[in-house]
Coordinates of C-alpha atoms in Angstrom, one line a residue:
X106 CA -20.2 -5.6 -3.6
X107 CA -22.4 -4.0 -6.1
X108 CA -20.5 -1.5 -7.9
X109 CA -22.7 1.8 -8.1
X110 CA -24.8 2.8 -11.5
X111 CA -22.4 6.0 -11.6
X112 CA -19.2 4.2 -11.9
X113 CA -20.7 1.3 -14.2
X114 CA -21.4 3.7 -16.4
X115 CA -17.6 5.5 -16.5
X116 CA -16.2 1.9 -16.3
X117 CA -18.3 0.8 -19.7
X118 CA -17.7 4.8 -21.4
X119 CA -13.6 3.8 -20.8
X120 CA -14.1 0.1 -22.0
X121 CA -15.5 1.5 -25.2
X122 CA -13.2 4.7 -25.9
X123 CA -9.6 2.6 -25.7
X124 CA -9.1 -0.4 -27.9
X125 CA -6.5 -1.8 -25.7
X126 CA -9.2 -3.2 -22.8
X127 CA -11.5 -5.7 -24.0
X128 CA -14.4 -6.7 -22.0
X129 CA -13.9 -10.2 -21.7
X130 CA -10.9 -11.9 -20.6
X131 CA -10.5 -15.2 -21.2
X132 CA -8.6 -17.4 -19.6
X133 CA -8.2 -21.6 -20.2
X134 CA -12.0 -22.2 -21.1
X135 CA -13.5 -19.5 -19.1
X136 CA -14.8 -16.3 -19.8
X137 CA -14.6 -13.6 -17.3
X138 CA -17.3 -10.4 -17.3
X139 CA -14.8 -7.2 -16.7
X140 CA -16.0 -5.7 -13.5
X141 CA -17.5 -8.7 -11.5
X142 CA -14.5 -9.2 -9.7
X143 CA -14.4 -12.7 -10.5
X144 CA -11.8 -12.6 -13.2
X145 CA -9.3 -15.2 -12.8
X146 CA -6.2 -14.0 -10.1
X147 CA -8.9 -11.6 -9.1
X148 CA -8.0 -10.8 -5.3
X149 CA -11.2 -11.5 -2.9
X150 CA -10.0 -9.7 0.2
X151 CA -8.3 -7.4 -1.0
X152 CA -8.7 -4.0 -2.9
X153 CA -8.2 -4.0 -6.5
X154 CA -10.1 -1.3 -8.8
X155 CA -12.9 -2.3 -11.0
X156 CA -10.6 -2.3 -14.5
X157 CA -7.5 -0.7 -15.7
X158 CA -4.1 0.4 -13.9
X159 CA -3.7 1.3 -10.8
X160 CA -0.5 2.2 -8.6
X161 CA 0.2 4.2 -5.3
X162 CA -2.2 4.2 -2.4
X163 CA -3.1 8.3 -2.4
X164 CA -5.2 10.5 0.2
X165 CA -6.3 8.2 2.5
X166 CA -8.6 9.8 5.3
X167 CA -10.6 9.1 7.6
X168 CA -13.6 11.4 7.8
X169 CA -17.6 11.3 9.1
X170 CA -17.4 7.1 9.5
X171 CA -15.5 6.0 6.7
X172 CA -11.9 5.5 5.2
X173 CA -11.6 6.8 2.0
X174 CA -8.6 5.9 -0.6
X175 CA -7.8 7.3 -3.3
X176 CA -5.3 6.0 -5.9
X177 CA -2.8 6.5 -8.7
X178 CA -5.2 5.4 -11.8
X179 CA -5.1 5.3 -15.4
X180 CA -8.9 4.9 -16.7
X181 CA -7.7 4.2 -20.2
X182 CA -6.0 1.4 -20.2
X183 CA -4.5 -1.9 -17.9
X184 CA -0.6 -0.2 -18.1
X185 CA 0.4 3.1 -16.5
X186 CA -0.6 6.0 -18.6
X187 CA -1.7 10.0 -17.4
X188 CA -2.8 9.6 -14.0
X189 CA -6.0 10.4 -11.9
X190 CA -7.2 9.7 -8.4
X191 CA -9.5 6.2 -8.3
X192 CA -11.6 6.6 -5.1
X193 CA -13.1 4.0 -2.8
X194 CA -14.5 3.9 0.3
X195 CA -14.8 1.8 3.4
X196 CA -16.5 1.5 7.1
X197 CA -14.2 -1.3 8.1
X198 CA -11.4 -1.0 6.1
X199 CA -12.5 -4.7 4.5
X200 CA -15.2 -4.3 2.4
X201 CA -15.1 -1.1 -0.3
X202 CA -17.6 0.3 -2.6
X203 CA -16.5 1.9 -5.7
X204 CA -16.5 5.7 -6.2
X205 CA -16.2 8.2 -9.4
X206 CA -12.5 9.1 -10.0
X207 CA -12.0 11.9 -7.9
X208 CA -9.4 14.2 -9.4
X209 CA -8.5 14.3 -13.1
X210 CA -5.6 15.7 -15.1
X211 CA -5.7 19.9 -16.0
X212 CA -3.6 22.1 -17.7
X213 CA -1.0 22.5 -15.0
X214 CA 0.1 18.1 -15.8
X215 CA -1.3 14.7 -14.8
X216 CA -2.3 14.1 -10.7
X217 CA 0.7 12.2 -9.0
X218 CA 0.6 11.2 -5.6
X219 CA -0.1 12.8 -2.3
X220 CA -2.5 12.7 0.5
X221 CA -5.5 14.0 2.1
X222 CA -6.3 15.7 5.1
X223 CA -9.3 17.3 7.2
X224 CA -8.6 21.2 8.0
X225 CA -11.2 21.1 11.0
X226 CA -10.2 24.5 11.6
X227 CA -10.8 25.9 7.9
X228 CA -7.0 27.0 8.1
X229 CA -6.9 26.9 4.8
X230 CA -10.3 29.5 3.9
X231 CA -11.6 26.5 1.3
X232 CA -14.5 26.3 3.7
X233 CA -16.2 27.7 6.4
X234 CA -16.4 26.9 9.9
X235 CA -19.6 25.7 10.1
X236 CA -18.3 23.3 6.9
X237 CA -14.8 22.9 6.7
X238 CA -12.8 21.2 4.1
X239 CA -11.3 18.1 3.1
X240 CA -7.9 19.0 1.1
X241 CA -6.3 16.6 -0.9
X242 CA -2.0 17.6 -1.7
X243 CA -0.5 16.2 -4.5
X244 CA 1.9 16.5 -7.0
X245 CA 1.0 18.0 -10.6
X246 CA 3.5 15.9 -13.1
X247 CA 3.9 18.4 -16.2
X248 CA 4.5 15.8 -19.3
X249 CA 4.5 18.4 -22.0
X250 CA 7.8 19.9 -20.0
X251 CA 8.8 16.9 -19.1
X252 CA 9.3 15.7 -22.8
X253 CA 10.3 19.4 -23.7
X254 CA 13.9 17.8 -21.3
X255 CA 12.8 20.3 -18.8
X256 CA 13.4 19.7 -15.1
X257 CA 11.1 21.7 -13.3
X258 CA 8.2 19.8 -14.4
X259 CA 6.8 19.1 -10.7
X260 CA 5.0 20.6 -9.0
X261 CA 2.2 20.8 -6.0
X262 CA -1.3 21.4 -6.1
X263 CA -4.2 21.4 -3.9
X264 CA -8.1 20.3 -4.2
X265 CA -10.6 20.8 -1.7
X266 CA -14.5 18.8 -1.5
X267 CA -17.5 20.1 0.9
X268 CA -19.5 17.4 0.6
X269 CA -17.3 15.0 2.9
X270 CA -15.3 13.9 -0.4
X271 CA -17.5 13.1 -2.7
X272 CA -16.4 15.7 -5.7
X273 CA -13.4 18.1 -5.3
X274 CA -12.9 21.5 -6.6
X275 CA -9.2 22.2 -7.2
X276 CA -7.6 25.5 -5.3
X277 CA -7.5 28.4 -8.4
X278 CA -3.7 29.9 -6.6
X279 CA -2.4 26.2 -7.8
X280 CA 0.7 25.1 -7.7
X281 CA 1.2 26.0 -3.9
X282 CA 4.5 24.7 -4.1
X283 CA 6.8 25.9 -7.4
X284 CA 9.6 23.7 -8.6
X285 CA 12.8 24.7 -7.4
X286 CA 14.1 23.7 -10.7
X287 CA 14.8 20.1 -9.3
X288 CA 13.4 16.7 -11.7
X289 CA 11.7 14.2 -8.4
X290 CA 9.7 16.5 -6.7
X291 CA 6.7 15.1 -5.4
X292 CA 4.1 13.0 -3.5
X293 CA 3.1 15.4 -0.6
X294 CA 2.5 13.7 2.6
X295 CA 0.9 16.2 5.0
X296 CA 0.0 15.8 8.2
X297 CA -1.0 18.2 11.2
X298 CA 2.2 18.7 14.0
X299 CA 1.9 19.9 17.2
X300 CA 5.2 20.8 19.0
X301 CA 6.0 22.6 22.2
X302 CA 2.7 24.4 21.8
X303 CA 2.6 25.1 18.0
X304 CA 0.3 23.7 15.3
X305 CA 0.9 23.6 12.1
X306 CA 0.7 21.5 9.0
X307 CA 4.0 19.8 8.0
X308 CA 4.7 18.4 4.3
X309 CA 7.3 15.5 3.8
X310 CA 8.5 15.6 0.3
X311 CA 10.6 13.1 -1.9
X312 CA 13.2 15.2 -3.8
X313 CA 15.2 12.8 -5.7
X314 CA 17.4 11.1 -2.8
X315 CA 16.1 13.0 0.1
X316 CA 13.2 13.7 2.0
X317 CA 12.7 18.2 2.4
X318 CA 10.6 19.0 5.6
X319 CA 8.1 21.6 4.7
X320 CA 5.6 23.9 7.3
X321 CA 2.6 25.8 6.6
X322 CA -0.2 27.6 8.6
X323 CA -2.5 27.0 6.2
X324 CA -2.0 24.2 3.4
X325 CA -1.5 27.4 1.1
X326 CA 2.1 28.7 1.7
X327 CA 4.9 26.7 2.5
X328 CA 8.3 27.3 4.0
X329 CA 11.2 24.7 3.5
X330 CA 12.4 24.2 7.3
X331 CA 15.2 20.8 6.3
X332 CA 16.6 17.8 4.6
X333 CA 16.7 14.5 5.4
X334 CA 19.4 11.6 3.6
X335 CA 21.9 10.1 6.2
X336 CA 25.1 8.5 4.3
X337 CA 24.3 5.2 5.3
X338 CA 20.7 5.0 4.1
X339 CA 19.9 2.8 0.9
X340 CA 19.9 4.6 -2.1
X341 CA 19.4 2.4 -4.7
X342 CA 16.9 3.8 -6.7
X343 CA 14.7 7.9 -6.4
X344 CA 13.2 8.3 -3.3
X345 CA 9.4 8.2 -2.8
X346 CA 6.3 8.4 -0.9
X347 CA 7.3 9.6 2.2
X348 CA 5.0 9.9 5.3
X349 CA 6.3 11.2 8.9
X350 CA 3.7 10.1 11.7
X351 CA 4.7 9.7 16.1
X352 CA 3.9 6.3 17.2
X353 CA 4.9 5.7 20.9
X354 CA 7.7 3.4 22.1
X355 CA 6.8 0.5 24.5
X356 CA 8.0 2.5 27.1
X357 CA 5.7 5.0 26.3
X358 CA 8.4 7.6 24.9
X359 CA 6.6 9.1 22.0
X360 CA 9.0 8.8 19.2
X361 CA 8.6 9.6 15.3
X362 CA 8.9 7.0 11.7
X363 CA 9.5 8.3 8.8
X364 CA 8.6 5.9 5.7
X365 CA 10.7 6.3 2.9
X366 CA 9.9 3.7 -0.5
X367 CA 12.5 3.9 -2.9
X368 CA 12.6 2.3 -6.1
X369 CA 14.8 0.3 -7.3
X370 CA 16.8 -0.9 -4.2
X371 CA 14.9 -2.9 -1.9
X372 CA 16.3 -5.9 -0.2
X373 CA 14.7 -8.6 -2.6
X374 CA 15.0 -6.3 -6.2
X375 CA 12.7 -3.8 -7.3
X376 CA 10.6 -1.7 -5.0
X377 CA 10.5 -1.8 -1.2
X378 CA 10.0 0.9 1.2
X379 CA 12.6 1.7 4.2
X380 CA 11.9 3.5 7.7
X381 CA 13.6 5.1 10.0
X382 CA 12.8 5.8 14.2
X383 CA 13.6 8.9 15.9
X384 CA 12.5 12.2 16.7
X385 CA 10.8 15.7 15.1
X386 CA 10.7 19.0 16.3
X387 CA 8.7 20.9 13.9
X388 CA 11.6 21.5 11.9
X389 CA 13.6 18.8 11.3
X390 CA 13.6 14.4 11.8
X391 CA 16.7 13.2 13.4
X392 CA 17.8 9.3 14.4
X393 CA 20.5 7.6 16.1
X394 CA 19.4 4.5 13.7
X395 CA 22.5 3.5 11.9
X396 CA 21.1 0.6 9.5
X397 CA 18.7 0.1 6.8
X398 CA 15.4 -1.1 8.3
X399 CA 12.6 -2.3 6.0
X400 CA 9.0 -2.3 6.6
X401 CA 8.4 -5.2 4.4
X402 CA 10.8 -8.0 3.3
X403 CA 8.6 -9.4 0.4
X404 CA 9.0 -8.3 -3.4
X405 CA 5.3 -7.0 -2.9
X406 CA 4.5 -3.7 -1.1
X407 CA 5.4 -0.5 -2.4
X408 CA 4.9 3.0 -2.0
X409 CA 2.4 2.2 1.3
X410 CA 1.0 5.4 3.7
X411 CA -1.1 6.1 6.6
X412 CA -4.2 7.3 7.0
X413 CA -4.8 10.8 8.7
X414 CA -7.4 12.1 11.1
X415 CA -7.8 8.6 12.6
X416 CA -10.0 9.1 15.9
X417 CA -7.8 9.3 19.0
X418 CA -10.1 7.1 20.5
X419 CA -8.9 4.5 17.8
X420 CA -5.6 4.9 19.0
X421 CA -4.2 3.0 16.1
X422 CA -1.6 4.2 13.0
X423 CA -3.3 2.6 9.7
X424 CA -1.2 1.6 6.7
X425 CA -1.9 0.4 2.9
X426 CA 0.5 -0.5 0.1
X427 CA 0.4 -1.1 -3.5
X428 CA 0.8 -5.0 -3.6
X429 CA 2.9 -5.2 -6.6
X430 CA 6.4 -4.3 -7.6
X431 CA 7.8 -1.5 -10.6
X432 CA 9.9 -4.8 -11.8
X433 CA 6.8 -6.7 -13.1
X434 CA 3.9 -4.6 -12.6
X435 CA 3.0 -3.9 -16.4
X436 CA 2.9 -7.3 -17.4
X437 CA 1.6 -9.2 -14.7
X438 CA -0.9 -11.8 -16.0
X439 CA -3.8 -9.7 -15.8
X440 CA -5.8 -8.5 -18.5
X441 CA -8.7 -6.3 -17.3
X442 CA -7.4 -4.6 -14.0
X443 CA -3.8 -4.5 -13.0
X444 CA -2.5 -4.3 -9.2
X445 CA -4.0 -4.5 -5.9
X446 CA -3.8 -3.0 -2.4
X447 CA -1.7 -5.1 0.5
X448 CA -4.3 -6.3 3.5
X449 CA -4.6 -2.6 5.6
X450 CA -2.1 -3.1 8.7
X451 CA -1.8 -1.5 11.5
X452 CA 1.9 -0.1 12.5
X453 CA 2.9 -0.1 16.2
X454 CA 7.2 -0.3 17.5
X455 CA 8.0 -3.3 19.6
X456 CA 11.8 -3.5 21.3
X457 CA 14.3 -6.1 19.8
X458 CA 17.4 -6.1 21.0
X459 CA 18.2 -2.3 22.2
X460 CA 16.4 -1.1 19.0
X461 CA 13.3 0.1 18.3
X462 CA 12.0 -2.1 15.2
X463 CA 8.3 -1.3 13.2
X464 CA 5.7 -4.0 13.6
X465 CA 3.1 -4.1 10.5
X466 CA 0.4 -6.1 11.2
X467 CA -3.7 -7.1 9.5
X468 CA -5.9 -5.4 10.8
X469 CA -8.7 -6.6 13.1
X470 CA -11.4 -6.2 10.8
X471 CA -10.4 -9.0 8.9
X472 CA -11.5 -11.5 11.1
X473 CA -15.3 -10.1 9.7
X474 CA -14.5 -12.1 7.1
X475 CA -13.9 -15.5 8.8
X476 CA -16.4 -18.3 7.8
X477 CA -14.9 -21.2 9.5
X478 CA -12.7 -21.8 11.8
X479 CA -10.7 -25.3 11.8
X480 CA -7.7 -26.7 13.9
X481 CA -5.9 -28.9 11.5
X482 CA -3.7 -31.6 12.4
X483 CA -1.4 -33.6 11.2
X484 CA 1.7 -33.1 8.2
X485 CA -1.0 -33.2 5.2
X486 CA -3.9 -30.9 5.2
X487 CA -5.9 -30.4 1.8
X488 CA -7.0 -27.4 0.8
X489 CA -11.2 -26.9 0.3
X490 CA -11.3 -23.1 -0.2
X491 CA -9.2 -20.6 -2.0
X492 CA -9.5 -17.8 0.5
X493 CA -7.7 -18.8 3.7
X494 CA -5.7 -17.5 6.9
X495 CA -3.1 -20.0 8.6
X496 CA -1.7 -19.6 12.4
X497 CA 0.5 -21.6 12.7
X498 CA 2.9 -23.0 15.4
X499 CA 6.6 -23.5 15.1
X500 CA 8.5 -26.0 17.0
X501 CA 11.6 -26.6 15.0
X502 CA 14.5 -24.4 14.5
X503 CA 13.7 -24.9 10.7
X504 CA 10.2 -25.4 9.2
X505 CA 8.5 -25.5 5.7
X506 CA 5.0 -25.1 5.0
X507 CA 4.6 -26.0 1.3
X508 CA 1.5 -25.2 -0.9
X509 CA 1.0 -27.9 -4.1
X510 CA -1.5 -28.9 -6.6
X511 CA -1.4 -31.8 -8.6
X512 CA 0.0 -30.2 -11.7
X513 CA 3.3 -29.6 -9.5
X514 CA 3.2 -26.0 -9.1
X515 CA 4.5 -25.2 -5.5
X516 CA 4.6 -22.2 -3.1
X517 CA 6.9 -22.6 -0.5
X518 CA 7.4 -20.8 3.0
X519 CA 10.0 -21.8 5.6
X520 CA 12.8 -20.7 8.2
X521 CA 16.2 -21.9 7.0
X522 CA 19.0 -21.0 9.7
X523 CA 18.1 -16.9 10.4
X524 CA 16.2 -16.3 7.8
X525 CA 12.5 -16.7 6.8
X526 CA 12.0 -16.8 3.3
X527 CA 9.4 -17.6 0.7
X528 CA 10.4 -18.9 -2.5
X529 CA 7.8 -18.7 -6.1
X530 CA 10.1 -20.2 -8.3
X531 CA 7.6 -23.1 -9.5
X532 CA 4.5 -21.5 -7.8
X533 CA 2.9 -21.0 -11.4
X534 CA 3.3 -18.3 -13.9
X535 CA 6.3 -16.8 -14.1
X536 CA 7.3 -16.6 -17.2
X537 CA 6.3 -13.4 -18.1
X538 CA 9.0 -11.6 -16.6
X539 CA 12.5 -12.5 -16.1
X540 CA 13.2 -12.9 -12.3
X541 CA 9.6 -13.3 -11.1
X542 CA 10.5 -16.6 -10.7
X543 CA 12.7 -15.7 -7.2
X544 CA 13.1 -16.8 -3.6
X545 CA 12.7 -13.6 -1.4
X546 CA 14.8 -13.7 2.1
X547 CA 14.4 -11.8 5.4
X548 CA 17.0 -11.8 8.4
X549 CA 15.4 -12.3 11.6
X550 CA 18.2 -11.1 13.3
X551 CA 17.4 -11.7 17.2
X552 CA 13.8 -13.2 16.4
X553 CA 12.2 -15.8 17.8
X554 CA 9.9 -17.0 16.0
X555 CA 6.4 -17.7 17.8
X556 CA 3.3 -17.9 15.6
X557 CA 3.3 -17.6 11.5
X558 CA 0.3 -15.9 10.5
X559 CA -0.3 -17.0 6.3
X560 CA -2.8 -15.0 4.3
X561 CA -3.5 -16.7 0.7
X562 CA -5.9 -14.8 -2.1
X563 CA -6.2 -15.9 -5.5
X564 CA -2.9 -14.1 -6.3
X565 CA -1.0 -12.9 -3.8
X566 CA 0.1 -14.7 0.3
X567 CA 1.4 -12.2 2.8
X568 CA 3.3 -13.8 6.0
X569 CA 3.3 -12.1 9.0
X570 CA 5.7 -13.4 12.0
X571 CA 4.7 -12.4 15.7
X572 CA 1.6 -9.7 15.4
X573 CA 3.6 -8.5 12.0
X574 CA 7.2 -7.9 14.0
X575 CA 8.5 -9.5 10.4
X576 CA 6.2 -8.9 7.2
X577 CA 6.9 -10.6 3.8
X578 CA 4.1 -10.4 0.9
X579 CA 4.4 -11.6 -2.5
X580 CA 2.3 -12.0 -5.8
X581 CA 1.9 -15.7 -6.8
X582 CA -0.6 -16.8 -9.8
X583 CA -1.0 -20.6 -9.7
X584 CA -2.9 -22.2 -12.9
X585 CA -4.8 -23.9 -10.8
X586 CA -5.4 -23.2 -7.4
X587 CA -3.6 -25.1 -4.0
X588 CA -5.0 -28.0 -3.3
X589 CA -2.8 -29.2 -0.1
X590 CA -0.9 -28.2 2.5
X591 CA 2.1 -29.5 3.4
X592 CA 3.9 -29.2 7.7
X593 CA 7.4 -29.9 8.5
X594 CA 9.0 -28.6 11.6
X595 CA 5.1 -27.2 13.2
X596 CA 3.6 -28.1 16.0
X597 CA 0.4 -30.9 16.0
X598 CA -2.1 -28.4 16.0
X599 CA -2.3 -25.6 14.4
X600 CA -5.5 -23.4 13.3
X601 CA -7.1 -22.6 9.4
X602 CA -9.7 -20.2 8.9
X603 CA -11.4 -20.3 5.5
X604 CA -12.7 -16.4 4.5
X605 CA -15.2 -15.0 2.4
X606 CA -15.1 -12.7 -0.7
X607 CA -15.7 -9.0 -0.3
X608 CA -17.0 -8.4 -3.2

């Protein structure tokens, strides 16, 4: 896609201003136009930003026909620096044209995360009725108190846009939420509750190893209603990015997650997000869950949300992550963007067991992108595009598929007793940061295995086991692209779609 004239423009004006991003990167003996999105490890179905850093998926809505994300960005340069809101937008949550950056740092610190809702009912008084507002909640991150050894350097703020999101005016009452002189405390996820006949907006907050519960009546004044941090939770790292959303059981019981991303801690190092089932009412999340559950298994999706004011007619709970990992992100070999968004998934429970267990799987609209569809047979199947999607059929206890080129680098995927795993180790470059170089594990507890669904980009595969019941995504950057695929343990026939670029 095209990038706009508008955001051309800011992209050159930040190439010029910081030394630190050229315009060219060059990689082996090619040359690679900054903003083409045809740099090498470029990612072709998924969302990346034009140049520079970007983290945390922020403010995703869905409003008038599209979905708009926003995200963490620094403008400046390709490592994390004073943050802003990127914005994109998208009709099918596939294909995404570039938007100005939405909300920039003020006096009151840089723009942390948060989200982004639509007050229909001009709650709020930012709009009218005839024109109510988008509101966007996020956290105001105060360096110059911060480096003063300050504590109560957090903060949250609001910004409203009446012209369906396209520029954002921010509240002039801001913050809306002081510090309670406590260092983590941020990334707002609001979304509208209605319990036992009462509306109002509810805020789930990440304060250091918890998760506070906050209500409002109108996005402007809050009220702390409870905490949330069981004892046998993982707390290896500060909690983040919470989001509390109903989703309802197979049974039809209608029962409430609660993401939680902590970082460091997750199951395979680094960053990994957790979630717990159970119920909300109004005041305070409770759940008879007693272990650690994890949305994704893989190194590779962090800090992921939903979006709000999906139509109920939709009927569906949409999820994004950041497709990278706090361990490596900064030096990823990358040179004029850094990071990418996971595929979008949609979240849905499914019984294992006597638990209730959170599916995460691609969404529909990806199959836009299919250009051909193949069934592939036999142990040896070469590779003729770089942009593929794999279903494929187990019928060994074990299997392996295992991607190769001829210059021996080798991505492997496989079941090995009750565990699926993917293992890097020699799947290119990995030298750039110690441990990179890994073989990531999932239990699959009671979990029969059915179909492997394989998504591979230029630099990333994300594996997804029975309509996303088990999800595992990693970043992989092969010198050279796969050239062959190798089956052991599938069945004869299996099927291969190749996919086109969205950009």
């Amino acid at each position: 896609m095209v990038l706009n004239n508008q955001v051309f423009v800011l992209f050159l004006i930040s190439l010029i201003g910081f030394s630190c991003t050229s315009q060219v990167e060059k990689t082996g003996d090619m040359a690679y136009e900054a903003g083409t999105y045809k740099e090498k490890y470029r990612p072709q179905f998924h969302f990346s930003p034009p140049a520079n850093w970007m983290n945390d998926p922020n403010g995703m809505v869905y409003h008038k026909g599209e979905y708009h994300l926003f995200y963490q960005y620094y403008p400046d340069s390709n490592v994390w620096g004073p943050m802003h809101w990127g914005h994109a937008v998208s009709k099918n949550l596939v294909e995404w044209e570039n938007l100005p950056i939405a909300i920039t740092p003020d006096s009151l610190g840089w723009i942390f995360s948060g989200s982004a809702v639509f007050d229909s009912e001009n709650s709020s008084g930012l709009g009218t009725a005839e024109k109510p507002p988008l509101v966007a909640i996020y956290t105001y991150h105060d360096n110059v108190k911060g480096d003063a050894g300050r504590i109560d350097f957090q903060t949250q703020g609001i910004a409203y846009s009446l012209d369906d999101g396209v520029t954002w005016d921010k509240f002039n009452g801001n913050p809306v939420l002081a510090n309670p002189g406590i260092k983590d405390f941020r990334d707002p996820k609001v979304t509208k509750v209605e319990v036992e006949g009462k509306t109002q907006w509810i805020m789930s907050l990440a304060v250091k190893d918890k998760i506070s519960f906050y209500s409002s009546p109108n996005l402007l004044e809050w009220t702390h209603e409870s905490d949330f941090n069981p004892d046998w939770a993982a707390y290896g790292g500060v909690w983040e990015c919470p989001d509390l959303f109903p989703l309802p059981s197979p049974g039809g019981e209608q029962k409430w997650i609660l993401l939680v991303s902590i970082n460091p801690g997750g199951p395979n190092g680094g960053s990994a997000t957790q979630y717990f089932v159970g119920d909300f009412d109004g005041e305070t999340f409770t759940t008879g869950q007693k272990e650690v559950k994890w949305l994704d298994h893989g190194t590779d999706n962090y800090a992921g949300v939903t979006w709000s004011n999906v139509p109920t007619s939709d009927g569906r709970k949409l999820f994004i992550g950041w497709m990278s990992n706090w361990n490596y992100a900064q030096v990823v070999p990358t040179e004029v963007w850094r990071s990418a968004m996971t595929l979008p998934r949609t979240l849905s429970l499914y019984m294992e067991g006597e638990e209730l267990w959170l599916a995460s799987n691609p969404v529909k609209e990806l199959e836009q992108l299919r250009e051909q569809s193949l069934t592939i047979e036999g142990k040896k199947i070469a590779l003729e595009n770089e942009l593929l999607e794999f279903s494929l059929q187990p019928k060994a206890d074990d299997f392996l598929a295992t991607f190769e080129n001829e210059f021996g680098e080798i991505l492997l995927i496989g079941k090995n007793g009750d565990e699926l795993f993917i293992d890097r180790t020699n799947s290119g470059i990995t030298d750039f940061k110690d441990g990179f170089a890994s073989v990531m594990t999932a239990p699959l507890n009671e979990l029969k295995i059915n179909e492997l669904k394989i998504l591979l980009d230029r630099s990333s595969v994300e594996v997804f086991v029975n309509d996303g019941a088990l999800a595992m995504t990693a970043l992989v950057f092969p010198e050279h692209g796969y050239s062959d695929l190798l089956l052991d343990g599938f069945e004869a026939e299996n099927k291969l779609y190749s996919l086109k670029s969205i950009w």
